[in-house]
């Protein structure tokens, strides 16, 4: 059995602008990937030609699918939570849906945002982080959600972090990273995936200089693992796993 990576995000485009390098690198190594996006992005500032929230949601669902295809994502799913409202989801139920998928897919590695909410400190990103972190632990525990499949313990949980804040935006309280990913070999693909989000083109424009300067690397922090160890720095999310 090959390695498997699960990634949980909040909005269509998170999968590429935040995690695109890690996902494309995994695809190149034949690692199976599953991206879960919790909302369809109806509350976005950039709305393209969409007249209603529902229309924007439909457009962004399609953009998400195309972006995942560019990144070589094996399996992707867009859930039905309200964009901008993840704070008010019923926590145990939403985490349970992730537990169920973790038990079905059986990832070795899970990744999501950090508790800071990522570079733009979005509250939806924070809640995605907390739901995924809870689900990661609960998926392996027999007493939790015993009606939602056989317990599965993924081996590692990573949170996304960053080395530099985006200028003119609120500065997140960034976690120290333990993994520096050199994504130069897939950087073009990450940009191409971002381009599939046509409705978010103004965002791409605004962040162009930032990604040109810092886009060769992604940063992650190992936040949970089955092997007790001191924090150490690596350059691979899967080092030592086979
Ligand atoms: Zn987002």
XYZ file of N, CA and C and ligand atoms in Angstrom:
727
model
N 0.845 -1.211 0.000
C 0.000 0.000 0.000
C 0.875 1.255 0.000
N 0.516 2.185 -0.875
C 1.275 3.426 -0.932
C 0.846 4.387 0.158
N 1.564 5.473 0.258
C 1.245 6.481 1.268
C 0.037 7.301 0.853
N -0.648 7.833 1.847
C -1.842 8.644 1.592
C -1.791 9.943 2.395
N -2.223 11.000 1.752
C -2.220 12.334 2.360
C -3.619 12.922 2.298
N -4.125 13.375 3.448
C -5.408 14.069 3.465
C -5.183 15.532 3.820
N -5.880 16.413 3.116
C -5.739 17.849 3.355
C -7.129 18.438 3.558
N -7.316 19.173 4.655
C -8.621 19.792 4.916
C -8.478 21.308 4.851
N -9.301 21.938 4.002
C -9.250 23.389 3.820
C -10.647 23.968 4.026
N -10.737 25.306 4.026
C -12.027 25.949 4.272
C -12.697 26.431 2.990
N -11.913 26.933 2.040
C -12.480 27.575 0.839
C -11.825 27.044 -0.432
N -12.596 27.050 -1.543
C -11.961 26.789 -2.829
C -10.876 27.854 -3.046
N -9.747 27.480 -3.388
C -8.471 28.209 -3.622
C -7.468 28.001 -2.479
N -7.948 27.659 -1.260
C -6.996 27.320 -0.182
C -6.101 26.159 -0.620
N -6.713 25.197 -1.335
C -5.950 23.991 -1.710
C -4.735 24.334 -2.564
N -4.828 25.419 -3.341
C -3.667 25.744 -4.180
C -2.787 26.821 -3.567
N -3.378 27.959 -3.139
C -2.488 29.036 -2.674
C -1.781 28.647 -1.380
N -2.425 27.808 -0.563
C -1.805 27.437 0.713
C -1.042 26.104 0.625
N -1.711 25.062 0.098
C -1.162 23.704 0.172
C -0.742 23.137 -1.190
N -0.828 23.959 -2.224
C -0.628 23.463 -3.595
C 0.715 22.786 -3.817
N 1.764 23.325 -3.213
C 3.092 22.739 -3.404
C 3.155 21.339 -2.823
N 2.688 21.191 -1.592
C 2.731 19.878 -0.931
C 1.885 18.859 -1.687
N 0.722 19.302 -2.183
C -0.169 18.371 -2.898
C 0.452 17.927 -4.222
N 1.027 18.868 -4.965
C 1.621 18.520 -6.259
C 2.871 17.657 -6.072
N 3.659 17.968 -5.057
C 4.852 17.140 -4.784
C 4.438 15.714 -4.431
N 3.373 15.585 -3.645
C 2.887 14.251 -3.268
C 2.419 13.498 -4.510
N 1.671 14.185 -5.376
C 1.177 13.548 -6.608
C 2.348 13.034 -7.443
N 3.408 13.824 -7.524
C 4.573 13.418 -8.322
C 5.242 12.165 -7.765
N 5.045 11.912 -6.490
C 5.639 10.710 -5.867
C 4.666 9.552 -5.839
N 3.517 9.714 -6.458
C 2.544 8.625 -6.479
C 1.792 8.472 -5.168
N 1.847 9.509 -4.327
C 1.121 9.466 -3.052
C -0.332 9.859 -3.314
N -1.244 9.048 -2.816
C -2.671 9.305 -3.004
C -3.082 10.504 -2.148
N -3.856 11.411 -2.717
C -4.250 12.606 -1.963
C -5.762 12.793 -1.977
N -6.283 13.318 -0.882
C -7.716 13.561 -0.720
C -7.863 14.948 -0.111
N -8.473 15.858 -0.853
C -8.676 17.216 -0.348
C -10.147 17.407 -0.011
N -10.405 17.820 1.216
C -11.767 18.151 1.647
C -11.836 19.656 1.841
N -12.803 20.285 1.179
C -13.020 21.726 1.327
C -14.370 21.903 2.025
N -14.388 22.648 3.118
C -15.581 22.673 3.964
C -16.704 23.567 3.433
N -16.371 24.606 2.661
C -17.396 25.529 2.147
C -17.203 25.734 0.645
N -18.228 26.293 -0.005
C -18.071 26.559 -1.434
C -17.728 28.023 -1.736
N -17.352 28.760 -0.692
C -16.786 30.095 -0.915
C -17.767 31.161 -1.354
N -19.022 31.067 -0.903
C -20.032 32.025 -1.370
C -19.839 33.434 -0.819
N -19.065 33.565 0.267
C -18.931 34.881 0.903
C -17.714 35.662 0.405
N -17.087 35.180 -0.657
C -15.842 35.808 -1.123
C -16.040 37.273 -1.498
N -14.987 38.063 -1.273
C -14.996 39.472 -1.684
C -15.035 39.565 -3.209
N -14.234 38.719 -3.855
C -14.191 38.714 -5.323
C -15.294 37.792 -5.830
N -16.207 38.353 -6.634
C -17.410 37.588 -6.993
C -17.548 37.317 -8.483
N -16.529 37.687 -9.276
C -16.596 37.425 -10.719
C -17.877 37.972 -11.304
N -18.551 37.175 -12.127
C -19.806 37.614 -12.754
C -21.028 37.109 -11.989
N -20.807 36.490 -10.831
C -21.925 35.831 -10.136
C -22.923 36.851 -9.596
N -24.206 36.612 -9.851
C -25.258 37.527 -9.395
C -25.690 37.190 -7.965
N -25.587 35.938 -7.589
C -26.047 35.519 -6.253
C -24.970 34.670 -5.572
N -25.150 34.480 -4.277
C -24.230 33.629 -3.539
C -24.221 32.215 -4.088
N -25.397 31.726 -4.408
C -25.501 30.349 -4.925
C -24.768 30.218 -6.255
N -24.895 31.251 -7.096
C -24.211 31.212 -8.403
C -22.699 31.225 -8.200
N -22.245 32.058 -7.265
C -20.803 32.101 -6.992
C -20.340 30.746 -6.446
N -21.158 30.159 -5.573
C -20.813 28.852 -5.027
C -20.647 27.807 -6.124
N -21.559 27.833 -7.087
C -21.495 26.860 -8.192
C -20.222 27.074 -9.018
N -19.909 28.341 -9.286
C -18.692 28.660 -10.053
C -17.458 28.172 -9.295
N -17.453 28.429 -7.994
C -16.259 28.104 -7.206
C -16.102 26.595 -6.989
N -17.211 25.869 -6.974
C -17.131 24.400 -6.911
C -16.396 23.868 -8.143
N -16.746 24.456 -9.278
C -16.135 24.040 -10.531
C -14.647 24.425 -10.573
N -14.349 25.612 -10.096
C -12.953 26.064 -10.064
C -12.124 25.167 -9.140
N -12.723 24.774 -8.025
C -12.033 23.896 -7.066
C -11.696 22.556 -7.727
N -12.672 22.022 -8.448
C -12.447 20.734 -9.124
C -11.299 20.844 -10.128
N -11.317 21.920 -10.915
C -10.274 22.071 -11.937
C -8.901 22.279 -11.303
N -8.848 23.056 -10.235
C -7.582 23.291 -9.526
C -7.030 21.972 -8.974
N -7.909 21.155 -8.391
C -7.470 19.853 -7.858
C -6.912 18.976 -8.980
N -7.551 19.055 -10.144
C -7.065 18.251 -11.274
C -5.670 18.697 -11.690
N -5.438 20.017 -11.727
C -4.112 20.531 -12.091
C -3.067 20.043 -11.085
N -3.447 20.007 -9.817
C -2.494 19.607 -8.766
C -2.317 18.090 -8.688
N -3.089 17.356 -9.463
C -2.979 15.891 -9.447
C -3.609 15.257 -8.223
N -4.581 15.951 -7.622
C -5.263 15.423 -6.438
C -6.099 14.200 -6.832
N -5.985 13.139 -6.055
C -6.652 11.885 -6.396
C -8.150 11.951 -6.160
N -8.532 12.552 -5.036
C -9.930 12.559 -4.621
C -10.214 13.911 -3.991
N -11.339 14.523 -4.355
C -11.652 15.813 -3.730
C -13.133 15.897 -3.440
N -13.441 16.662 -2.407
C -14.817 16.761 -1.960
C -15.064 18.159 -1.425
N -16.189 18.720 -1.829
C -16.562 20.032 -1.311
C -17.803 19.867 -0.451
N -17.695 20.203 0.824
C -18.838 20.043 1.730
C -19.769 21.245 1.619
N -20.776 21.280 2.491
C -21.857 22.250 2.311
C -21.965 23.250 3.452
N -20.870 23.500 4.162
C -20.932 24.498 5.236
C -20.917 25.902 4.645
N -21.441 26.856 5.448
C -21.548 28.238 4.980
C -20.200 28.946 5.080
N -19.772 29.504 3.978
C -18.557 30.308 3.940
C -18.697 31.484 4.914
N -17.678 31.714 5.724
C -17.695 32.823 6.675
C -18.431 32.510 7.961
N -18.974 31.287 8.052
C -19.794 30.945 9.224
C -19.307 29.679 9.917
N -18.097 29.260 9.634
C -17.636 27.992 10.228
C -17.600 28.058 11.752
N -17.445 29.270 12.286
C -17.443 29.423 13.752
C -18.716 28.888 14.391
N -19.813 28.917 13.635
C -21.086 28.520 14.252
C -21.510 27.096 13.898
N -20.627 26.312 13.292
C -21.015 24.914 13.031
C -21.079 24.161 14.350
N -21.857 23.096 14.350
C -21.897 22.263 15.539
C -20.627 21.407 15.537
N -19.737 21.696 16.477
C -18.377 21.138 16.425
C -18.343 19.605 16.375
N -19.018 18.901 17.297
C -18.898 17.431 17.280
C -19.423 16.816 15.981
N -20.481 17.391 15.417
C -21.033 16.832 14.180
C -20.074 17.060 13.013
N -19.536 18.278 12.913
C -18.627 18.585 11.799
C -17.341 17.770 11.915
N -16.811 17.654 13.145
C -15.601 16.840 13.330
C -15.903 15.382 12.997
N -17.118 14.937 13.326
C -17.513 13.553 13.037
C -17.482 13.251 11.542
N -17.886 14.228 10.742
C -17.842 14.008 9.287
C -16.392 13.815 8.824
N -15.483 14.526 9.445
C -14.066 14.350 9.084
C -13.527 13.022 9.620
N -13.953 12.668 10.829
C -13.551 11.366 11.407
C -13.957 10.242 10.451
N -15.195 10.308 9.987
C -15.716 9.264 9.101
C -14.856 9.145 7.840
N -14.495 10.289 7.263
C -13.675 10.260 6.041
C -12.251 9.776 6.321
N -11.713 10.135 7.478
C -10.366 9.647 7.829
C -10.378 8.126 7.985
N -11.456 7.617 8.575
C -11.541 6.153 8.764
C -11.745 5.425 7.438
N -12.378 6.097 6.480
C -12.564 5.468 5.164
C -11.284 5.543 4.327
N -10.692 6.725 4.277
C -9.535 6.953 3.389
C -8.235 6.409 3.984
N -8.146 6.409 5.325
C -6.964 5.918 6.050
C -5.670 6.635 5.650
N -5.632 7.955 5.870
C -4.407 8.691 5.517
C -3.259 8.360 6.462
N -2.032 8.426 5.925
C -0.837 8.347 6.772
C -0.550 9.718 7.362
N -0.783 10.745 6.546
C -0.473 12.114 6.934
C -1.706 12.981 6.689
N -1.983 13.862 7.660
C -3.083 14.819 7.521
C -2.489 16.214 7.628
N -2.977 17.133 6.788
C -2.503 18.514 6.923
C -3.671 19.489 6.816
N -3.514 20.611 7.534
C -4.533 21.659 7.515
C -3.879 22.965 7.948
N -4.696 23.999 8.096
C -4.177 25.282 8.565
C -3.710 25.179 10.012
N -2.969 26.184 10.466
C -2.624 26.322 11.876
C -3.707 27.110 12.601
N -3.615 27.159 13.898
C -4.595 27.887 14.701
C -4.592 29.387 14.477
N -3.591 29.880 13.757
C -3.531 31.326 13.462
C -4.485 31.719 12.338
N -4.996 30.714 11.614
C -5.892 31.015 10.496
C -5.160 31.314 9.205
N -3.887 30.973 9.156
C -3.135 31.165 7.915
C -2.763 32.623 7.696
N -2.174 32.877 6.551
C -1.622 34.208 6.281
C -2.655 35.321 6.354
N -3.917 35.013 6.052
C -4.921 36.085 6.115
C -5.751 36.026 7.401
N -5.326 35.193 8.345
C -5.960 35.063 9.674
C -7.480 34.849 9.589
N -7.935 34.172 8.552
C -9.380 33.968 8.342
C -9.936 33.033 9.419
N -11.049 33.444 10.033
C -11.638 32.626 11.104
C -12.044 31.246 10.592
N -12.494 31.148 9.353
C -12.838 29.831 8.794
C -11.613 28.909 8.772
N -10.448 29.476 8.501
C -9.220 28.664 8.483
C -8.909 28.145 9.891
N -9.147 29.021 10.887
C -8.897 28.605 12.278
C -9.807 27.438 12.657
N -11.076 27.547 12.283
C -12.018 26.488 12.651
C -11.701 25.207 11.878
N -11.308 25.347 10.613
C -10.884 24.163 9.843
C -9.741 23.470 10.574
N -8.814 24.260 11.100
C -7.669 23.711 11.837
C -8.142 22.941 13.073
N -9.064 23.552 13.810
C -9.501 22.928 15.067
C -10.334 21.667 14.821
N -11.204 21.728 13.823
C -12.015 20.546 13.490
C -11.122 19.396 13.039
N -10.158 19.712 12.187
C -9.291 18.669 11.628
C -8.395 18.075 12.708
N -7.924 18.942 13.597
C -7.053 18.469 14.681
C -7.826 17.523 15.605
N -9.045 17.909 15.944
C -9.872 17.034 16.783
C -10.156 15.723 16.058
N -10.515 15.822 14.778
C -10.858 14.617 14.012
C -9.657 13.686 13.875
N -8.479 14.274 13.685
C -7.248 13.475 13.577
C -7.094 12.579 14.818
N -7.290 13.171 15.993
C -7.125 12.398 17.237
C -8.304 11.442 17.461
N -9.513 11.943 17.240
C -10.695 11.131 17.513
C -10.834 9.949 16.540
N -10.341 10.115 15.318
C -10.468 9.036 14.322
C -9.792 7.759 14.809
N -8.786 7.914 15.672
C -8.041 6.750 16.151
C -8.558 6.178 17.455
N -9.587 6.811 18.018
C -10.057 6.396 19.340
C -11.364 5.594 19.250
N -11.316 4.408 19.821
C -12.468 3.498 19.714
C -13.752 4.068 20.309
N -13.592 4.845 21.383
C -14.789 5.329 22.076
C -15.464 6.487 21.355
N -14.779 7.086 20.419
C -15.335 8.222 19.700
C -16.004 7.756 18.411
N -17.219 8.188 18.191
C -17.924 7.928 16.927
C -17.847 6.447 16.549
N -18.207 5.581 17.487
C -18.051 4.147 17.228
C -18.973 3.673 16.105
N -19.981 4.495 15.744
C -20.866 4.124 14.637
C -20.337 4.623 13.290
N -19.178 5.287 13.285
C -18.684 5.880 12.033
C -17.425 5.184 11.515
N -17.385 3.868 11.635
C -16.286 3.143 11.018
C -15.243 2.677 12.020
N -14.291 1.935 11.499
C -13.226 1.332 12.319
C -12.167 2.400 12.599
N -11.715 2.527 13.861
C -10.714 3.552 14.193
C -9.484 3.487 13.282
N -9.006 4.641 12.912
C -7.791 4.713 12.108
C -6.887 5.779 12.699
N -5.631 5.401 12.968
C -4.657 6.377 13.468
C -3.741 6.800 12.333
N -3.902 8.033 11.860
C -2.913 8.560 10.911
C -1.613 8.773 11.686
N -0.497 8.778 10.979
C 0.796 8.813 11.683
C 1.246 10.227 12.030
N 0.818 11.191 11.214
C 1.296 12.560 11.450
C 0.218 13.584 11.122
N 0.227 14.653 11.897
C -0.600 15.815 11.591
C 0.309 17.025 11.436
N 0.148 17.713 10.326
C 0.905 18.950 10.092
C -0.042 20.132 10.010
N 0.399 21.253 10.565
C -0.291 22.521 10.367
C 0.561 23.394 9.445
N -0.129 24.113 8.594
C 0.566 25.057 7.715
C 1.033 26.261 8.531
N 2.208 26.741 8.226
C 2.643 28.003 8.819
C 3.375 28.801 7.747
N 4.012 29.885 8.126
C 4.651 30.741 7.122
C 5.873 31.412 7.712
N 6.693 31.897 6.818
C 7.930 32.560 7.228
C 7.766 34.074 7.210
N 6.857 34.549 6.357
C 6.669 35.997 6.205
C 5.176 36.325 6.202
N 4.769 37.397 6.875
C 3.376 37.837 6.759
C 3.148 38.550 5.436
N 1.901 38.611 5.001
C 1.567 39.374 3.796
C 1.536 40.861 4.182
N 2.237 41.708 3.433
C 2.236 43.134 3.768
C 0.822 43.716 3.748
N 0.557 44.665 4.593
C -0.728 45.389 4.655
C -1.904 44.505 5.068
N -1.633 43.367 5.651
C -2.712 42.512 6.172
C -2.447 42.292 7.658
N -3.491 41.908 8.422
C -3.232 41.599 9.835
C -2.153 40.524 9.937
N -1.225 40.695 10.868
C -0.114 39.745 10.970
C -0.516 38.571 11.856
N -0.460 37.354 11.314
C -0.795 36.192 12.155
C 0.293 35.927 13.189
N -0.070 35.209 14.249
C 0.911 34.735 15.232
C 1.387 33.392 14.719
N 2.467 33.380 13.972
C 2.852 32.193 13.208
C 3.612 31.172 14.051
N 3.266 29.916 13.822
C 3.939 28.813 14.504
C 5.348 28.632 13.943
N 6.330 28.301 14.793
C 7.641 27.933 14.246
C 7.480 26.693 13.370
N 8.143 26.650 12.248
C 7.965 25.504 11.346
C 8.971 24.402 11.650
N 8.601 23.177 11.316
C 9.535 22.052 11.432
C 9.846 21.460 10.061
N 9.094 21.871 9.042
C 9.340 21.361 7.684
C 9.432 22.537 6.719
N 10.518 22.587 5.983
C 10.629 23.527 4.867
C 10.526 22.710 3.594
N 9.489 22.979 2.805
C 9.305 22.248 1.547
C 9.805 23.106 0.395
N 10.751 22.577 -0.335
C 11.219 23.240 -1.554
C 10.228 22.849 -2.659
N 9.426 23.794 -3.109
C 8.374 23.432 -4.073
C 8.693 23.948 -5.482
N 9.957 24.278 -5.735
C 10.284 24.867 -7.052
C 9.899 23.963 -8.213
N 10.000 22.643 -8.002
C 9.699 21.727 -9.118
C 8.216 21.734 -9.494
N 7.369 22.228 -8.602
C 5.923 22.224 -8.885
C 5.317 23.628 -8.792
N 6.179 24.614 -8.667
C 5.705 25.989 -8.438
C 4.810 26.472 -9.583
N 5.189 26.100 -10.804
C 4.411 26.515 -11.965
C 3.002 25.909 -11.900
N 2.944 24.644 -11.504
C 1.655 23.960 -11.397
C 0.775 24.601 -10.316
N 1.416 25.012 -9.218
C 0.673 25.685 -8.145
C 0.040 26.975 -8.693
N 0.807 27.719 -9.472
C 0.284 28.957 -10.074
C -0.830 28.643 -11.061
N -0.632 27.597 -11.850
C -1.673 27.213 -12.826
C -2.964 26.812 -12.116
N -2.830 26.112 -10.998
C -4.025 25.723 -10.227
C -4.745 26.973 -9.722
N -3.975 27.928 -9.236
C -4.541 29.197 -8.765
C -5.298 29.885 -9.908
N -4.732 29.824 -11.103
C -5.369 30.472 -12.276
C -6.722 29.865 -12.607
N -6.935 28.613 -12.211
C -8.245 27.990 -12.459
C -9.341 28.681 -11.652
N -8.938 29.398 -10.602
C -9.918 30.140 -9.795
C -10.139 31.510 -10.438
N -10.782 31.494 -11.583
C -10.953 32.710 -12.378
C -11.691 33.786 -11.579
N -12.673 33.365 -10.763
C -13.441 34.353 -9.987
C -12.565 35.063 -8.961
N -11.421 34.475 -8.629
C -10.536 35.063 -7.617
C -9.308 35.736 -8.238
N -9.415 36.073 -9.517
C -8.273 36.668 -10.220
C -7.731 37.932 -9.527
N -8.612 38.806 -8.975
C -8.055 39.993 -8.298
C -7.157 39.637 -7.109
N -7.499 38.530 -6.420
C -6.682 38.078 -5.295
C -5.306 37.650 -5.788
N -5.307 36.960 -6.907
C -4.044 36.505 -7.476
C -3.185 37.706 -7.844
N -3.835 38.717 -8.389
C -3.135 39.941 -8.781
C -2.489 40.594 -7.552
N -3.290 40.675 -6.475
C -2.814 41.348 -5.254
C -1.649 40.615 -4.599
N -1.621 39.294 -4.757
C -0.591 38.517 -4.056
C 0.565 38.122 -4.980
N 0.521 38.610 -6.226
C 1.531 38.194 -7.211
C 2.960 38.456 -6.723
N 3.216 39.684 -6.239
C 4.575 40.051 -5.820
C 5.026 39.200 -4.636
N 4.071 38.961 -3.714
C 4.396 38.169 -2.531
C 4.825 36.763 -2.930
N 4.039 36.136 -3.814
C 4.372 34.765 -4.219
C 5.618 34.715 -5.097
N 5.846 35.784 -5.872
C 7.067 35.821 -6.683
C 8.288 35.835 -5.765
N 8.161 36.518 -4.635
C 9.292 36.656 -3.729
C 9.470 35.430 -2.830
N 8.348 34.894 -2.304
C 8.445 33.847 -1.283
C 7.860 32.505 -1.715
N 7.428 32.400 -2.970
C 6.637 31.243 -3.385
C 7.406 29.962 -3.635
N 8.709 29.952 -3.462
C 9.488 28.739 -3.747
C 9.432 27.732 -2.607
N 8.868 28.150 -1.473
C 8.838 27.252 -0.304
C 7.458 27.278 0.352
N 7.114 26.169 0.994
C 5.968 26.126 1.899
C 6.487 25.647 3.253
N 5.812 26.067 4.316
C 6.280 25.754 5.669
C 5.188 25.046 6.460
N 5.573 23.994 7.128
C 4.629 23.199 7.917
C 5.231 22.900 9.294
N 4.336 22.626 10.236
C 4.779 22.245 11.580
C 4.177 20.890 11.935
N 5.031 19.987 12.360
C 4.552 18.686 12.841
C 3.931 18.912 14.217
N 2.616 18.678 14.324
C 1.945 18.950 15.605
C 1.489 17.679 16.318
N 1.493 16.546 15.643
C 1.148 15.288 16.309
C 1.787 14.131 15.547
N 2.278 13.152 16.290
C 2.906 11.988 15.673
C 2.874 10.816 16.645
N 2.996 9.598 16.099
C 2.956 8.419 16.963
C 4.318 8.113 17.579
N 5.353 8.855 17.162
C 6.692 8.603 17.693
C 7.128 9.797 18.551
N 7.253 9.605 19.886
C 7.701 10.719 20.731
C 9.079 11.197 20.275
N 9.276 12.481 20.170
C 10.540 13.004 19.649
C 10.654 14.499 19.937
N 11.875 14.993 19.997
C 12.030 16.442 20.088
C 11.711 17.049 18.725
N 11.306 18.299 18.710
C 11.077 18.960 17.426
C 12.387 18.988 16.649
N 12.316 18.648 15.386
C 13.512 18.732 14.540
C 13.080 19.197 13.171
N 14.018 19.755 12.456
C 13.692 20.321 11.156
C 13.932 19.306 10.041
N 12.960 19.175 9.109
C 13.130 18.285 7.961
C 12.701 19.026 6.685
N 12.864 18.341 5.562
C 12.502 18.960 4.280
C 11.466 18.093 3.544
N 10.802 17.202 4.278
C 9.897 16.250 3.644
C 8.775 15.904 4.633
N 7.531 16.008 4.187
C 6.406 15.678 5.077
C 6.357 14.174 5.383
N 7.022 13.377 4.543
C 6.904 11.912 4.644
C 8.207 11.226 5.046
N 9.206 11.987 5.480
C 10.492 11.346 5.759
C 10.332 10.250 6.800
N 10.937 9.107 6.509
C 10.870 7.977 7.433
C 9.607 7.138 7.320
N 8.639 7.582 6.512
C 7.422 6.776 6.316
C 7.559 5.979 5.027
N 6.974 4.779 5.017
C 7.006 4.027 3.760
C 5.707 3.239 3.623
Zn -9.497 30.408 2.585
